[in-house]
Every structure is written in structure tokens, then in C-alpha cells.
């Protein structure tokens, strides 16, 4: 296994191959957010606007707020479109459901307008596995409602007040390229078939267009090590994380892991596995692993000299200690490593096996075998594949899979 700095240097050289040298902004594809109001309209197409609003009121929904947020988003969306048109760009609008290879390859830049969810959905299609060519289309996001959405993947919030300033800088080339690492998921098995995925946002099966992935034979060493004949790359890359666990959260997830192709098979019973990128380290990864000032205080109080002067001083700084620890969970978006986290690992009796198995660590590759009953492999909280007893997957990072984004400030 390469050391972190060596790996980063290696990936940086590869990233340079995919960095545009003559970027010209002429065509912008604006990807629109599906607002809560639009979502309800899709759920109840048989209802008139008045009937829909009454139905929402009957179930206790704050209809006025739903309509207000819908208007806020649509007003800002129009401002973004106008900003690109004002610098001479041709603009097309697309919803998530209408994103296609043709429209993605048409654009010079992909512009999700909404929150992080919209950005992730757009990034899922801005993929070399999905595109018509290996040329990368950059992506830059605008937060349509910074008062109600953190939007960590979007441009800084002050550009929500003045999107024209951001567009002007992009047009003039006054920005930096950022390559965000993504997780490639490869299913291993006997026939190379991919189970039907489900769109968790719409609760429907995903009808995938023709993609560039096809079944391949495993080389002899891999076939022997992982007891499989064929491999097939899933056509979706994870920008934040891949989660594997039982569909019913109250049921224990039984998994086997092999880290960095080592000879040790790690067995765990837990509430699921989260494999995160640097981009995703600000999200679920932190939520799983963060501590509170109460955790710090309880730990210090448990020390034999918990009432000593030194410990009491530390307890007074429990909030700062917790913040520093939580900040240390984050790693850079272009970091070529993955960080896996075992949620609520059972640590009694024979579990985990071996006892030295860490519940969180940095790796380059993770092989996972399921012994679950009704489990899923979920990409960025959006696309879900069945992952039941006997299913096998290899999670890894490749420099050519990185998402090309535009960064300001």
C-alpha cells in the first residue's frame, strides 16, 4: 500500500490529464431542483392545485411555507439562467428525470441549482461511465436557499446573493479546478449481471440508459482470492459515500471485509458500513463518528483522577476538544483514499473477528461480502442495489473517475 503523500502525488499527476486547458463557456445546462411542492404534484397528478393544497393542509403540512420555498427556488433559478444568458451563453434547463447522455455532452458546464441533493444527482450523471465520451464536463452548483440549506457542495453562500458575479468569473476563467474523488463500485460474481437498482428519491426502479460497463472476466489471482469469476462496474460513481447494510435498520448487518487486498478476512456484525470520500467526510461520515462535549466530559470523569485539577481544566474545555476532534474527521475532497466506518459495531464475545479489526480507518480498497437477509448497497443515498447473502463488491478510487468541479474563493 502506497503512503498517503505518494498516493496523492500519483493521483495529482493523473488529475492533470483531465484538467481542461482551453475551457470556453458557451453552453450551460441548468439542472433544476425538484421542490417539495413539485414532488407533491407528481404524487397526486389527479388533483387540481386547490385540491392538492387542501390535501396537504388536511395532513398538517404548512402549505404557505411549501409554496413560499417553491417560489424562492424558482425565482433564484431564473436569476441563474439570466446570469448565464447575460454573458452570451446558450442555456438549457433539465430536471433529474430528463438528464440524458445527449444533453450532458451538449453542455460546456453543468449547473445544479438547489442544494447538495441536486448537486449529487447531477454529479451522478457527470460520469465517464455514463457519458458519450471520456471528456469531462465540469460542474458548479448554486445554493438556491442558503437560509434553509447548508449546501456544502455548492458555491459559497454569498454567490446566492449575486450569481451574476460567479458566472462572470467563470466566463473570464477566474476560478480554480477541483477534482473530487469518487468511489467506483464493482460487483463480483459468477455471471456479471447487475441487479435492478431503485431510485430512493422517487421510490421507483431506475431505467438506466445504455452504459459503458460490461461484464469482464476476473484475473486468476482476483478470482481465487474472492471466489468469483466475473466482475462488472456499476454505472454510478459515489461522490459522498457508499453505504451497505440491512434495509430494516433494527436488523443486524452481517458483513465480511477485506481491506487493501490483504489476506485477513474481517467479520463484523453492526448497523451497516459507510465508505466515504473526502467530499463525503463532511456529511454522513462525520455524523457517524462525531463526538459531543458530553462524550468528552464523561470520558474525563471516568479517569481514576477525574477530580484532579488538570482533569477539571480539561473538562472546562470539553466543547473545544470535541470540536477539534470532529474537525479532524474531515479530509480533502481530492484525497485518493477512502475512509470506512462501521456503524455501532457489536464488540462482545467473538465479535468482531479478529479483535484487532478497527471500526474506522483509511484504505485504498474495500472488498465486502454480504451475509445479510434483506440488505442494500446505496450510492450517495440515492441509488440502491440489492446486496443480500453472498453478494460481493469491491470499492475503490480511480483518478479518471474524479468529478471535475469549478471552485471560487
GROMACS .gro file of C-alpha atoms in nm:
model
  409
    1UNK     CA    1   0.000   0.000   0.000
    2UNK     CA    2   0.137   0.340  -0.102
    3UNK     CA    3   0.180   0.604   0.165
    4UNK     CA    4  -0.073   0.886   0.163
    5UNK     CA    5   0.162   1.152   0.021
    6UNK     CA    6   0.292   0.922  -0.252
    7UNK     CA    7  -0.062   0.826  -0.348
    8UNK     CA    8  -0.170   1.191  -0.360
    9UNK     CA    9   0.126   1.280  -0.582
   10UNK     CA   10   0.043   0.992  -0.813
   11UNK     CA   11  -0.322   1.098  -0.839
   12UNK     CA   12  -0.228   1.466  -0.887
   13UNK     CA   13  -0.034   1.372  -1.200
   14UNK     CA   14  -0.333   1.177  -1.328
   15UNK     CA   15  -0.571   1.463  -1.246
   16UNK     CA   16  -0.363   1.692  -1.466
   17UNK     CA   17  -0.451   1.476  -1.767
   18UNK     CA   18  -0.820   1.551  -1.716
   19UNK     CA   19  -0.787   1.925  -1.649
   20UNK     CA   20  -0.915   2.140  -1.938
   21UNK     CA   21  -0.650   2.364  -2.093
   22UNK     CA   22  -0.878   2.565  -2.322
   23UNK     CA   23  -1.211   2.595  -2.141
   24UNK     CA   24  -1.465   2.820  -2.312
   25UNK     CA   25  -1.809   2.877  -2.166
   26UNK     CA   26  -2.070   2.881  -2.443
   27UNK     CA   27  -2.339   2.633  -2.332
   28UNK     CA   28  -2.472   2.584  -1.978
   29UNK     CA   29  -2.703   2.305  -1.864
   30UNK     CA   30  -2.900   2.415  -1.558
   31UNK     CA   31  -3.028   2.118  -1.356
   32UNK     CA   32  -3.336   2.215  -1.161
   33UNK     CA   33  -3.427   2.104  -0.812
   34UNK     CA   34  -3.749   1.914  -0.755
   35UNK     CA   35  -3.918   2.129  -0.493
   36UNK     CA   36  -4.141   1.982  -0.225
   37UNK     CA   37  -4.445   2.131  -0.399
   38UNK     CA   38  -4.345   1.977  -0.734
   39UNK     CA   39  -4.288   1.644  -0.560
   40UNK     CA   40  -4.640   1.652  -0.419
   41UNK     CA   41  -4.777   1.741  -0.763
   42UNK     CA   42  -4.607   1.432  -0.907
   43UNK     CA   43  -4.750   1.216  -0.630
   44UNK     CA   44  -5.104   1.342  -0.691
   45UNK     CA   45  -5.135   1.424  -1.063
   46UNK     CA   46  -5.512   1.379  -1.049
   47UNK     CA   47  -5.559   1.676  -0.814
   48UNK     CA   48  -5.604   2.039  -0.911
   49UNK     CA   49  -5.380   2.297  -0.737
   50UNK     CA   50  -5.660   2.387  -0.494
   51UNK     CA   51  -5.736   2.021  -0.421
   52UNK     CA   52  -5.368   1.945  -0.366
   53UNK     CA   53  -5.325   2.233  -0.125
   54UNK     CA   54  -5.631   2.123   0.070
   55UNK     CA   55  -5.498   1.767   0.090
   56UNK     CA   56  -5.167   1.895   0.225
   57UNK     CA   57  -5.346   2.109   0.485
   58UNK     CA   58  -5.556   1.813   0.593
   59UNK     CA   59  -5.242   1.620   0.684
   60UNK     CA   60  -5.092   1.914   0.874
   61UNK     CA   61  -4.846   2.046   0.615
   62UNK     CA   62  -4.757   2.416   0.627
   63UNK     CA   63  -4.877   2.484   0.272
   64UNK     CA   64  -4.785   2.853   0.279
   65UNK     CA   65  -4.424   2.766   0.364
   66UNK     CA   66  -4.411   2.494   0.096
   67UNK     CA   67  -4.537   2.741  -0.166
   68UNK     CA   68  -4.300   3.014  -0.040
   69UNK     CA   69  -3.995   2.787  -0.066
   70UNK     CA   70  -4.106   2.676  -0.412
   71UNK     CA   71  -4.123   3.040  -0.523
   72UNK     CA   72  -3.785   3.122  -0.365
   73UNK     CA   73  -3.623   2.840  -0.560
   74UNK     CA   74  -3.790   2.921  -0.892
   75UNK     CA   75  -3.708   3.293  -0.863
   76UNK     CA   76  -3.342   3.216  -0.796
   77UNK     CA   77  -3.334   2.961  -1.078
   78UNK     CA   78  -3.447   3.231  -1.321
   79UNK     CA   79  -3.172   3.464  -1.194
   80UNK     CA   80  -2.906   3.198  -1.259
   81UNK     CA   81  -3.037   3.133  -1.609
   82UNK     CA   82  -3.042   3.508  -1.683
   83UNK     CA   83  -2.686   3.546  -1.550
   84UNK     CA   84  -2.554   3.289  -1.799
   85UNK     CA   85  -2.755   3.439  -2.083
   86UNK     CA   86  -2.620   3.786  -2.000
   87UNK     CA   87  -2.262   3.667  -2.072
   88UNK     CA   88  -2.365   3.519  -2.405
   89UNK     CA   89  -2.430   3.159  -2.303
   90UNK     CA   90  -2.689   2.934  -2.454
   91UNK     CA   91  -2.885   2.777  -2.167
   92UNK     CA   92  -3.091   2.461  -2.141
   93UNK     CA   93  -3.290   2.352  -1.835
   94UNK     CA   94  -3.322   1.992  -1.733
   95UNK     CA   95  -3.482   1.807  -1.447
   96UNK     CA   96  -3.326   1.497  -1.298
   97UNK     CA   97  -3.564   1.273  -1.489
   98UNK     CA   98  -3.478   1.430  -1.825
   99UNK     CA   99  -3.100   1.416  -1.790
  100UNK     CA  100  -2.957   1.214  -2.079
  101UNK     CA  101  -2.625   1.144  -2.247
  102UNK     CA  102  -2.704   1.378  -2.532
  103UNK     CA  103  -2.792   1.680  -2.321
  104UNK     CA  104  -2.497   1.619  -2.087
  105UNK     CA  105  -2.250   1.602  -2.378
  106UNK     CA  106  -2.402   1.920  -2.527
  107UNK     CA  107  -2.306   2.133  -2.226
  108UNK     CA  108  -1.976   2.306  -2.150
  109UNK     CA  109  -2.075   2.320  -1.783
  110UNK     CA  110  -2.340   2.152  -1.568
  111UNK     CA  111  -2.509   2.386  -1.320
  112UNK     CA  112  -2.721   2.225  -1.046
  113UNK     CA  113  -2.941   2.485  -0.875
  114UNK     CA  114  -3.081   2.384  -0.537
  115UNK     CA  115  -2.897   2.210  -0.253
  116UNK     CA  116  -2.646   1.929  -0.207
  117UNK     CA  117  -2.905   1.672  -0.312
  118UNK     CA  118  -2.942   1.835  -0.653
  119UNK     CA  119  -2.564   1.854  -0.685
  120UNK     CA  120  -2.525   1.482  -0.605
  121UNK     CA  121  -2.793   1.385  -0.856
  122UNK     CA  122  -2.622   1.591  -1.126
  123UNK     CA  123  -2.280   1.453  -1.037
  124UNK     CA  124  -2.413   1.100  -1.071
  125UNK     CA  125  -2.470   1.164  -1.440
  126UNK     CA  126  -2.149   1.365  -1.491
  127UNK     CA  127  -1.963   1.037  -1.505
  128UNK     CA  128  -1.715   0.890  -1.753
  129UNK     CA  129  -1.913   0.565  -1.715
  130UNK     CA  130  -2.228   0.739  -1.832
  131UNK     CA  131  -2.107   0.999  -2.082
  132UNK     CA  132  -2.076   0.956  -2.456
  133UNK     CA  133  -1.704   1.039  -2.439
  134UNK     CA  134  -1.427   1.035  -2.183
  135UNK     CA  135  -1.404   1.416  -2.192
  136UNK     CA  136  -1.515   1.556  -1.858
  137UNK     CA  137  -1.786   1.817  -1.828
  138UNK     CA  138  -1.725   2.038  -1.523
  139UNK     CA  139  -1.995   2.104  -1.266
  140UNK     CA  140  -2.062   2.410  -1.049
  141UNK     CA  141  -2.356   2.444  -0.813
  142UNK     CA  142  -2.562   2.737  -0.681
  143UNK     CA  143  -2.746   2.721  -0.348
  144UNK     CA  144  -3.099   2.845  -0.417
  145UNK     CA  145  -3.195   2.883  -0.050
  146UNK     CA  146  -2.893   2.935   0.179
  147UNK     CA  147  -3.121   3.021   0.473
  148UNK     CA  148  -3.260   2.666   0.481
  149UNK     CA  149  -2.983   2.462   0.312
  150UNK     CA  150  -2.617   2.429   0.409
  151UNK     CA  151  -2.509   2.350   0.052
  152UNK     CA  152  -2.153   2.238   0.125
  153UNK     CA  153  -2.106   2.120  -0.233
  154UNK     CA  154  -2.231   2.447  -0.379
  155UNK     CA  155  -2.050   2.776  -0.433
  156UNK     CA  156  -2.010   2.991  -0.118
  157UNK     CA  157  -2.339   3.135   0.001
  158UNK     CA  158  -2.261   3.495  -0.092
  159UNK     CA  159  -2.287   3.394  -0.458
  160UNK     CA  160  -2.653   3.316  -0.390
  161UNK     CA  161  -2.697   3.690  -0.339
  162UNK     CA  162  -2.512   3.770  -0.660
  163UNK     CA  163  -2.500   3.474  -0.903
  164UNK     CA  164  -2.404   3.708  -1.187
  165UNK     CA  165  -2.068   3.772  -1.017
  166UNK     CA  166  -1.992   3.398  -1.009
  167UNK     CA  167  -2.096   3.349  -1.372
  168UNK     CA  168  -1.881   3.645  -1.480
  169UNK     CA  169  -1.578   3.495  -1.307
  170UNK     CA  170  -1.641   3.154  -1.464
  171UNK     CA  171  -1.677   3.314  -1.808
  172UNK     CA  172  -1.347   3.503  -1.766
  173UNK     CA  173  -1.161   3.197  -1.632
  174UNK     CA  174  -1.115   3.347  -1.284
  175UNK     CA  175  -1.156   3.021  -1.093
  176UNK     CA  176  -0.974   2.703  -0.994
  177UNK     CA  177  -1.035   2.345  -1.099
  178UNK     CA  178  -1.106   2.093  -0.824
  179UNK     CA  179  -1.101   1.717  -0.874
  180UNK     CA  180  -1.326   1.542  -0.624
  181UNK     CA  181  -1.251   1.172  -0.571
  182UNK     CA  182  -1.538   0.927  -0.622
  183UNK     CA  183  -1.598   0.565  -0.529
  184UNK     CA  184  -1.612   0.307  -0.806
  185UNK     CA  185  -1.820   0.002  -0.714
  186UNK     CA  186  -1.754  -0.329  -0.889
  187UNK     CA  187  -1.984  -0.625  -0.836
  188UNK     CA  188  -1.815  -0.966  -0.830
  189UNK     CA  189  -1.995  -1.290  -0.906
  190UNK     CA  190  -2.043  -1.583  -1.139
  191UNK     CA  191  -2.220  -1.416  -1.433
  192UNK     CA  192  -2.158  -1.041  -1.431
  193UNK     CA  193  -2.525  -0.948  -1.403
  194UNK     CA  194  -2.631  -0.634  -1.216
  195UNK     CA  195  -2.947  -0.644  -1.002
  196UNK     CA  196  -3.217  -0.388  -1.078
  197UNK     CA  197  -3.148  -0.063  -0.887
  198UNK     CA  198  -3.407   0.153  -0.716
  199UNK     CA  199  -3.426   0.530  -0.714
  200UNK     CA  200  -3.478   0.603  -0.344
  201UNK     CA  201  -3.586   0.959  -0.413
  202UNK     CA  202  -3.876   0.857  -0.635
  203UNK     CA  203  -3.923   0.503  -0.496
  204UNK     CA  204  -3.916   0.354  -0.846
  205UNK     CA  205  -3.690   0.124  -1.042
  206UNK     CA  206  -3.414   0.304  -1.230
  207UNK     CA  207  -3.430   0.267  -1.605
  208UNK     CA  208  -3.065   0.303  -1.699
  209UNK     CA  209  -2.961   0.412  -2.045
  210UNK     CA  210  -2.701   0.208  -2.226
  211UNK     CA  211  -2.381   0.245  -2.027
  212UNK     CA  212  -2.019   0.171  -2.100
  213UNK     CA  213  -1.985  -0.105  -1.841
  214UNK     CA  214  -1.990  -0.469  -1.944
  215UNK     CA  215  -1.912  -0.799  -1.768
  216UNK     CA  216  -1.543  -0.889  -1.761
  217UNK     CA  217  -1.351  -1.197  -1.654
  218UNK     CA  218  -1.155  -1.160  -1.332
  219UNK     CA  219  -0.784  -1.227  -1.349
  220UNK     CA  220  -0.670  -1.551  -1.192
  221UNK     CA  221  -0.543  -1.402  -0.866
  222UNK     CA  222  -0.858  -1.197  -0.803
  223UNK     CA  223  -1.082  -1.489  -0.897
  224UNK     CA  224  -0.905  -1.715  -0.649
  225UNK     CA  225  -0.891  -1.457  -0.370
  226UNK     CA  226  -1.255  -1.352  -0.386
  227UNK     CA  227  -1.410  -1.677  -0.513
  228UNK     CA  228  -1.568  -1.516  -0.819
  229UNK     CA  229  -1.543  -1.548  -1.197
  230UNK     CA  230  -1.680  -1.223  -1.336
  231UNK     CA  231  -1.681  -0.855  -1.248
  232UNK     CA  232  -1.896  -0.563  -1.357
  233UNK     CA  233  -1.859  -0.197  -1.269
  234UNK     CA  234  -2.179  -0.027  -1.156
  235UNK     CA  235  -2.267   0.268  -1.382
  236UNK     CA  236  -2.289   0.511  -1.089
  237UNK     CA  237  -1.997   0.668  -0.902
  238UNK     CA  238  -2.036   0.780  -0.540
  239UNK     CA  239  -1.928   1.136  -0.467
  240UNK     CA  240  -2.011   1.119  -0.094
  241UNK     CA  241  -2.031   0.758   0.017
  242UNK     CA  242  -2.139   0.402  -0.041
  243UNK     CA  243  -2.349   0.250   0.236
  244UNK     CA  244  -2.408  -0.123   0.282
  245UNK     CA  245  -2.649  -0.259   0.538
  246UNK     CA  246  -2.983  -0.418   0.613
  247UNK     CA  247  -3.287  -0.240   0.473
  248UNK     CA  248  -3.455  -0.262   0.814
  249UNK     CA  249  -3.234  -0.053   1.042
  250UNK     CA  250  -3.329  -0.256   1.352
  251UNK     CA  251  -3.180  -0.572   1.197
  252UNK     CA  252  -2.810  -0.653   1.246
  253UNK     CA  253  -2.594  -0.636   0.933
  254UNK     CA  254  -2.351  -0.927   0.898
  255UNK     CA  255  -2.058  -0.840   0.671
  256UNK     CA  256  -1.711  -0.959   0.577
  257UNK     CA  257  -1.445  -0.708   0.474
  258UNK     CA  258  -1.103  -0.740   0.312
  259UNK     CA  259  -0.900  -0.418   0.327
  260UNK     CA  260  -0.643  -0.326   0.062
  261UNK     CA  261  -0.645  -0.683  -0.077
  262UNK     CA  262  -0.483  -0.817   0.240
  263UNK     CA  263  -0.513  -1.182   0.340
  264UNK     CA  264  -0.717  -1.106   0.653
  265UNK     CA  265  -1.095  -1.151   0.635
  266UNK     CA  266  -1.258  -0.917   0.887
  267UNK     CA  267  -1.600  -1.025   1.014
  268UNK     CA  268  -1.839  -0.780   1.174
  269UNK     CA  269  -2.194  -0.751   1.299
  270UNK     CA  270  -2.311  -0.393   1.305
  271UNK     CA  271  -2.567  -0.140   1.184
  272UNK     CA  272  -2.402  -0.106   0.846
  273UNK     CA  273  -2.087   0.002   0.665
  274UNK     CA  274  -2.023   0.354   0.532
  275UNK     CA  275  -1.732   0.403   0.291
  276UNK     CA  276  -1.668   0.774   0.244
  277UNK     CA  277  -1.468   1.005   0.018
  278UNK     CA  278  -1.310   1.332   0.127
  279UNK     CA  279  -1.613   1.516  -0.013
  280UNK     CA  280  -1.842   1.291   0.192
  281UNK     CA  281  -1.635   1.335   0.509
  282UNK     CA  282  -1.837   1.649   0.592
  283UNK     CA  283  -2.161   1.453   0.570
  284UNK     CA  284  -2.265   1.107   0.694
  285UNK     CA  285  -1.905   1.017   0.781
  286UNK     CA  286  -1.892   1.295   1.038
  287UNK     CA  287  -2.241   1.221   1.169
  288UNK     CA  288  -2.141   0.860   1.238
  289UNK     CA  289  -1.810   0.940   1.407
  290UNK     CA  290  -1.852   1.279   1.573
  291UNK     CA  291  -1.843   1.324   1.949
  292UNK     CA  292  -2.009   1.581   2.172
  293UNK     CA  293  -1.882   1.780   2.467
  294UNK     CA  294  -2.087   1.544   2.685
  295UNK     CA  295  -1.886   1.248   2.547
  296UNK     CA  296  -1.561   1.425   2.631
  297UNK     CA  297  -1.679   1.515   2.980
  298UNK     CA  298  -1.799   1.159   3.052
  299UNK     CA  299  -1.466   1.019   2.935
  300UNK     CA  300  -1.263   1.258   3.151
  301UNK     CA  301  -1.484   1.191   3.456
  302UNK     CA  302  -1.420   0.819   3.417
  303UNK     CA  303  -1.045   0.863   3.469
  304UNK     CA  304  -0.908   0.747   3.808
  305UNK     CA  305  -0.805   1.107   3.882
  306UNK     CA  306  -1.121   1.255   3.732
  307UNK     CA  307  -1.148   1.510   4.011
  308UNK     CA  308  -0.790   1.635   3.983
  309UNK     CA  309  -0.713   1.994   3.890
  310UNK     CA  310  -0.568   1.906   3.548
  311UNK     CA  311  -0.866   1.696   3.450
  312UNK     CA  312  -1.109   1.959   3.574
  313UNK     CA  313  -0.935   2.212   3.348
  314UNK     CA  314  -0.977   1.977   3.052
  315UNK     CA  315  -1.344   1.928   3.136
  316UNK     CA  316  -1.393   2.304   3.120
  317UNK     CA  317  -1.267   2.288   2.759
  318UNK     CA  318  -1.479   1.986   2.662
  319UNK     CA  319  -1.658   2.178   2.384
  320UNK     CA  320  -1.331   2.287   2.223
  321UNK     CA  321  -1.188   1.934   2.250
  322UNK     CA  322  -1.497   1.789   2.081
  323UNK     CA  323  -1.481   2.048   1.804
  324UNK     CA  324  -1.115   1.976   1.735
  325UNK     CA  325  -1.180   1.603   1.725
  326UNK     CA  326  -1.472   1.644   1.487
  327UNK     CA  327  -1.272   1.875   1.262
  328UNK     CA  328  -1.005   1.606   1.243
  329UNK     CA  329  -1.256   1.367   1.088
  330UNK     CA  330  -1.257   1.571   0.767
  331UNK     CA  331  -1.019   1.508   0.477
  332UNK     CA  332  -0.966   1.677   0.143
  333UNK     CA  333  -1.208   1.628  -0.150
  334UNK     CA  334  -0.921   1.525  -0.380
  335UNK     CA  335  -0.776   1.276  -0.128
  336UNK     CA  336  -0.731   0.944  -0.312
  337UNK     CA  337  -0.806   0.742   0.000
  338UNK     CA  338  -1.135   0.610   0.130
  339UNK     CA  339  -1.237   0.605   0.494
  340UNK     CA  340  -1.464   0.324   0.605
  341UNK     CA  341  -1.676   0.343   0.920
  342UNK     CA  342  -1.855   0.056   1.094
  343UNK     CA  343  -2.179   0.179   1.249
  344UNK     CA  344  -2.245   0.055   1.604
  345UNK     CA  345  -2.019  -0.248   1.577
  346UNK     CA  346  -2.101  -0.534   1.814
  347UNK     CA  347  -1.796  -0.582   2.035
  348UNK     CA  348  -1.890  -0.874   2.263
  349UNK     CA  349  -1.799  -1.242   2.257
  350UNK     CA  350  -1.637  -1.341   1.927
  351UNK     CA  351  -1.726  -1.014   1.750
  352UNK     CA  352  -1.557  -0.857   1.570
  353UNK     CA  353  -1.318  -1.111   1.426
  354UNK     CA  354  -1.029  -1.058   1.454
  355UNK     CA  355  -1.049  -0.842   1.766
  356UNK     CA  356  -0.790  -0.606   1.617
  357UNK     CA  357  -1.031  -0.501   1.341
  358UNK     CA  358  -1.070  -0.123   1.352
  359UNK     CA  359  -1.416   0.026   1.327
  360UNK     CA  360  -1.276   0.317   1.123
  361UNK     CA  361  -0.966   0.354   0.906
  362UNK     CA  362  -0.825   0.490   0.581
  363UNK     CA  363  -0.787   0.243   0.295
  364UNK     CA  364  -0.742   0.235  -0.080
  365UNK     CA  365  -0.979  -0.055  -0.146
  366UNK     CA  366  -1.256  -0.234   0.042
  367UNK     CA  367  -1.392  -0.575  -0.057
  368UNK     CA  368  -1.730  -0.652   0.103
  369UNK     CA  369  -1.921  -0.980   0.116
  370UNK     CA  370  -2.275  -0.983   0.248
  371UNK     CA  371  -2.430  -1.230   0.488
  372UNK     CA  372  -2.741  -1.015   0.523
  373UNK     CA  373  -3.105  -1.111   0.474
  374UNK     CA  374  -3.256  -0.803   0.308
  375UNK     CA  375  -2.972  -0.558   0.252
  376UNK     CA  376  -2.887  -0.283   0.007
  377UNK     CA  377  -2.580  -0.118  -0.139
  378UNK     CA  378  -2.670   0.251  -0.163
  379UNK     CA  379  -2.480   0.510  -0.367
  380UNK     CA  380  -2.499   0.867  -0.234
  381UNK     CA  381  -2.828   0.796  -0.058
  382UNK     CA  382  -2.999   0.783  -0.395
  383UNK     CA  383  -2.944   0.466  -0.600
  384UNK     CA  384  -2.997   0.136  -0.418
  385UNK     CA  385  -2.894  -0.213  -0.531
  386UNK     CA  386  -2.997  -0.536  -0.354
  387UNK     CA  387  -2.698  -0.676  -0.162
  388UNK     CA  388  -2.802  -0.996   0.012
  389UNK     CA  389  -2.628  -1.311   0.135
  390UNK     CA  390  -2.339  -1.400  -0.095
  391UNK     CA  391  -2.327  -1.067  -0.280
  392UNK     CA  392  -1.975  -0.928  -0.327
  393UNK     CA  393  -1.848  -0.581  -0.413
  394UNK     CA  394  -1.514  -0.408  -0.447
  395UNK     CA  395  -1.497  -0.036  -0.360
  396UNK     CA  396  -1.202   0.168  -0.485
  397UNK     CA  397  -1.089   0.507  -0.617
  398UNK     CA  398  -0.952   0.573  -0.966
  399UNK     CA  399  -0.819   0.915  -1.073
  400UNK     CA  400  -1.009   0.905  -1.402
  401UNK     CA  401  -1.337   0.879  -1.206
  402UNK     CA  402  -1.288   1.209  -1.020
  403UNK     CA  403  -1.556   1.474  -1.061
  404UNK     CA  404  -1.428   1.791  -1.225
  405UNK     CA  405  -1.570   2.093  -1.043
  406UNK     CA  406  -1.526   2.470  -1.051
  407UNK     CA  407  -1.416   2.636  -0.727
  408UNK     CA  408  -1.433   3.007  -0.643
  409UNK     CA  409  -1.273   3.168  -0.335
   0.00000   0.00000   0.00000
